[in-house]
Coordinates of C-alpha atoms and ligand atoms in Angstrom, one line a residue:
M1 CA 0.0 0.0 0.0
R2 CA 1.2 3.4 -0.8
D3 CA 2.3 5.6 2.1
V4 CA 0.2 8.7 2.2
T5 CA 1.4 10.2 5.4
T6 CA 2.9 13.6 5.0
T7 CA 5.6 15.5 6.9
P8 CA 4.5 18.9 8.1
V9 CA 6.0 21.5 5.9
D10 CA 7.9 24.5 7.6
I11 CA 6.4 27.6 5.9
T12 CA 8.5 30.0 7.9
P13 CA 10.1 32.3 5.3
A14 CA 13.8 31.8 5.0
P15 CA 15.9 34.8 6.0
P16 CA 17.3 36.8 3.1
A17 CA 20.4 35.2 1.7
I18 CA 23.6 37.1 2.3
E19 CA 25.6 37.5 -0.9
V20 CA 28.9 35.9 -0.2
P21 CA 31.7 36.9 -2.6
D22 CA 33.9 34.4 -4.3
L23 CA 36.2 33.5 -1.4
A24 CA 38.8 31.9 -3.7
E25 CA 39.0 35.1 -5.7
L26 CA 39.5 37.2 -2.6
A27 CA 42.2 34.9 -1.4
E28 CA 43.9 35.1 -4.8
I29 CA 43.6 39.0 -4.8
S30 CA 45.1 39.1 -1.4
R31 CA 48.0 37.0 -2.5
R32 CA 48.5 39.1 -5.6
F33 CA 48.8 42.3 -3.5
E34 CA 51.3 41.0 -1.0
H35 CA 54.2 42.8 -2.7
R36 CA 52.2 45.7 -4.2
P37 CA 52.0 49.3 -2.6
A38 CA 49.2 49.9 -0.2
S39 CA 47.8 52.5 -2.6
A40 CA 47.3 49.8 -5.2
I41 CA 45.1 47.9 -2.8
V42 CA 43.1 51.0 -1.9
A43 CA 42.6 51.8 -5.6
W44 CA 41.4 48.2 -6.3
A45 CA 39.0 48.4 -3.3
Y46 CA 37.5 51.7 -4.4
D47 CA 37.3 50.6 -8.0
R48 CA 35.3 47.5 -7.0
Y49 CA 33.2 49.0 -4.1
G50 CA 33.0 52.7 -4.7
D51 CA 30.9 54.6 -2.2
D52 CA 30.1 51.3 -0.4
L53 CA 33.7 51.3 0.9
V54 CA 34.5 52.8 4.4
L55 CA 37.8 53.4 6.1
A56 CA 37.6 52.7 9.8
A57 CA 40.3 54.9 11.4
S58 CA 41.5 54.6 15.0
F59 CA 43.6 57.8 14.7
Q60 CA 46.6 56.5 16.5
D61 CA 48.4 57.7 13.4
C62 CA 47.3 58.9 10.0
V63 CA 49.3 56.8 7.6
L64 CA 46.4 54.9 6.1
V65 CA 44.3 58.1 6.0
D66 CA 47.1 59.8 4.0
I67 CA 47.4 56.8 1.6
V68 CA 43.7 56.6 1.1
Y69 CA 43.2 60.4 0.6
R70 CA 46.1 60.5 -1.9
T71 CA 44.4 57.7 -3.9
V72 CA 40.7 58.2 -3.5
P73 CA 39.9 61.4 -1.6
D74 CA 36.2 61.1 -1.2
V75 CA 36.2 57.8 0.8
E76 CA 34.0 58.0 4.0
V77 CA 36.1 57.7 7.2
A78 CA 34.4 56.2 10.3
F79 CA 35.7 57.0 13.8
L80 CA 34.2 55.3 16.8
D81 CA 34.0 57.8 19.6
T82 CA 33.8 55.3 22.6
Q83 CA 33.5 58.3 25.0
Y84 CA 36.7 57.0 26.7
H85 CA 39.3 58.3 24.2
F86 CA 42.2 60.3 25.6
A87 CA 41.9 64.0 25.1
E88 CA 45.0 63.8 23.0
T89 CA 43.2 61.5 20.5
L90 CA 40.2 63.8 20.1
W91 CA 42.6 66.6 19.5
Y92 CA 44.5 64.6 16.9
V93 CA 41.3 63.6 15.1
E94 CA 40.5 67.4 14.7
Q95 CA 44.0 68.0 13.3
V96 CA 43.8 65.2 10.8
K97 CA 40.3 66.1 9.8
A98 CA 41.3 69.7 9.1
R99 CA 44.4 68.7 7.2
Y100 CA 42.6 66.3 4.8
G101 CA 39.1 67.8 4.8
L102 CA 37.9 64.3 5.8
N103 CA 34.5 63.0 5.0
L104 CA 34.3 61.9 8.6
N105 CA 31.5 59.9 10.3
V106 CA 31.8 60.0 14.1
I107 CA 29.8 57.1 15.6
R108 CA 28.9 57.0 19.3
P109 CA 27.5 54.3 21.5
D110 CA 23.8 54.3 22.5
R111 CA 24.6 54.6 26.2
A112 CA 26.0 57.1 28.7
P113 CA 29.5 56.6 30.2
D114 CA 29.4 53.9 32.9
D115 CA 31.7 51.5 34.8
L116 CA 31.2 48.6 32.4
W117 CA 34.9 48.9 31.3
H118 CA 35.9 48.0 34.8
N119 CA 33.3 45.3 35.5
D120 CA 33.0 43.6 32.1
P121 CA 35.4 44.9 29.4
D122 CA 34.1 42.5 26.8
A123 CA 30.6 43.8 27.2
C124 CA 32.0 47.4 27.2
C125 CA 33.8 46.8 23.9
R126 CA 30.6 45.3 22.4
A127 CA 28.6 48.3 23.4
R128 CA 31.1 51.0 22.6
K129 CA 32.9 49.5 19.6
V130 CA 31.3 46.5 18.0
E131 CA 27.7 47.7 17.9
P132 CA 28.6 51.3 16.8
M133 CA 30.7 49.7 14.1
R134 CA 27.8 47.7 12.9
R135 CA 25.9 50.9 12.5
A136 CA 28.8 52.6 10.7
L137 CA 29.0 49.8 8.2
E138 CA 25.3 49.2 7.6
G139 CA 24.4 49.0 3.9
K140 CA 28.2 49.0 2.9
A141 CA 30.0 46.3 1.0
A142 CA 33.5 46.6 2.2
W143 CA 35.7 48.2 4.9
M144 CA 39.3 49.1 5.3
S145 CA 41.4 49.1 8.5
G146 CA 44.9 49.9 9.4
L147 CA 45.5 46.5 11.0
R148 CA 49.1 45.3 10.7
R149 CA 50.7 41.8 11.2
A150 CA 53.5 43.3 13.2
E151 CA 51.2 44.6 15.9
S152 CA 50.8 41.3 17.7
A153 CA 51.0 37.6 17.5
A154 CA 47.3 37.4 17.1
R155 CA 47.5 39.6 14.0
A156 CA 50.5 37.9 12.4
S157 CA 48.7 36.1 9.6
A158 CA 46.1 38.9 8.7
P159 CA 45.4 38.8 5.0
L160 CA 45.3 42.0 2.9
V161 CA 41.8 41.1 1.6
S162 CA 39.4 38.7 3.2
Y163 CA 35.7 38.2 3.9
D164 CA 34.5 39.5 7.3
V165 CA 32.0 36.7 8.0
S166 CA 30.6 38.3 11.2
R167 CA 29.5 41.4 9.3
G168 CA 29.0 40.0 5.8
L169 CA 31.5 42.5 4.3
V170 CA 34.8 42.3 2.5
K171 CA 37.6 43.5 4.7
V172 CA 40.7 45.2 3.3
N173 CA 43.9 45.8 5.4
P174 CA 46.1 47.8 2.9
I175 CA 49.1 48.1 5.3
A176 CA 48.9 44.6 6.8
T177 CA 52.4 43.8 5.7
W178 CA 54.0 47.0 7.0
S179 CA 56.6 46.8 9.8
D180 CA 56.8 49.5 12.6
S181 CA 59.8 51.0 10.8
D182 CA 57.8 51.2 7.5
V183 CA 55.2 53.2 9.4
A184 CA 57.8 55.4 11.0
G185 CA 59.5 56.0 7.7
Y186 CA 56.2 56.9 6.0
V187 CA 55.4 59.4 8.7
K188 CA 58.8 61.0 8.4
D189 CA 58.9 61.0 4.6
H190 CA 55.5 62.6 4.3
D191 CA 55.8 64.9 7.3
L192 CA 52.6 63.6 8.9
P193 CA 51.2 64.9 12.2
V194 CA 52.0 62.6 15.0
H195 CA 49.7 61.6 17.9
P196 CA 51.0 63.2 21.0
L197 CA 50.9 60.0 23.0
S198 CA 52.9 58.0 20.6
E199 CA 55.9 60.1 21.6
R200 CA 55.2 59.0 25.2
G201 CA 55.5 55.2 24.8
Y202 CA 52.0 54.5 23.7
D203 CA 52.6 52.2 20.7
S204 CA 49.0 51.3 20.4
I205 CA 46.3 53.8 21.5
G206 CA 42.8 52.9 22.5
C207 CA 40.5 54.0 25.4
W208 CA 42.2 55.6 28.4
P209 CA 41.0 53.0 31.0
C210 CA 42.4 50.1 28.9
T211 CA 45.7 51.5 27.5
R212 CA 49.1 51.9 29.1
P213 CA 52.5 52.7 27.5
V214 CA 54.6 49.8 26.5
G215 CA 58.2 49.0 27.5
A216 CA 61.2 48.1 25.3
G217 CA 60.7 44.6 23.7
E218 CA 57.0 44.5 24.3
D219 CA 54.5 44.0 21.5
A220 CA 52.8 47.3 20.4
R221 CA 49.6 46.0 21.7
A222 CA 50.9 44.8 25.1
G223 CA 49.6 48.0 26.8
R224 CA 46.0 47.2 25.8
W225 CA 43.9 45.5 28.5
A226 CA 47.2 44.9 30.4
G227 CA 46.8 42.2 33.1
L228 CA 43.6 40.8 31.5
D229 CA 43.2 37.8 29.3
K230 CA 42.0 40.0 26.5
T231 CA 43.8 41.1 23.4
E232 CA 41.2 42.3 21.0
C233 CA 38.0 44.4 21.2
G234 CA 36.0 42.3 18.8
L235 CA 36.3 44.6 15.7
H236 CA 38.9 42.4 14.1
L237 CA 37.8 38.8 14.5
Ligands
SF4_301 S1 38.7 49.5 25.2 FE1 38.0 49.6 27.3 S2 36.8 51.5 27.6 FE2 37.1 51.1 25.4 S3 35.3 50.0 24.8 FE3 36.8 48.4 25.3 S4 36.5 48.0 27.5 FE4 35.4 49.9 27.0

């Protein structure tokens, strides 16, 4: 006898599919750019993504801002104002903004200052960095960051171009291959303004409650969340 029992059909609409780019192509592009200038990677990204490309700048220096603005001057720059930046960082943002006439988007958290950084720094970073970054990148296709392999062991294998799975965006790290001396040389050669704290031992500059200067021989990011088992804020997964 024929089986006429039926299985209930799930009629819940499927979530809209995220268009995932060709990952093999991205990996190939990343490999191809390993020995090309950072400006070539920026030009490729703008050519492909146009106004759907954002530069997320931390403003601990302005090397990538300078490269991007020499190559594609209209790119939107996003800055996360966590409400815990050093006064020197906010001053530096204004200097760089005026120098380049930045198309600057300042994004702030949806909460007042509190003590979450002390009690639960992961939750604090989610509220003051990760969630605002989600808003900054909403509707975009790709983002650029100044992340470099030399900054820490956790970043040592960062690709130049990859797919940011958590955000469904292409991520571009144009200066991923640069050493600390490459950065210092570029700053000197192009007479770039320098963040006041970088001359006082702050090799990596984040929020004031979670940043200290580093000593000789330490990783640049050793002063971030020092004493905690935490090395990243969640922006660069
Ligand atoms: S770095 Fe510190 S203060 Fe800044 S968002 Fe993260 S936990 Fe909060």
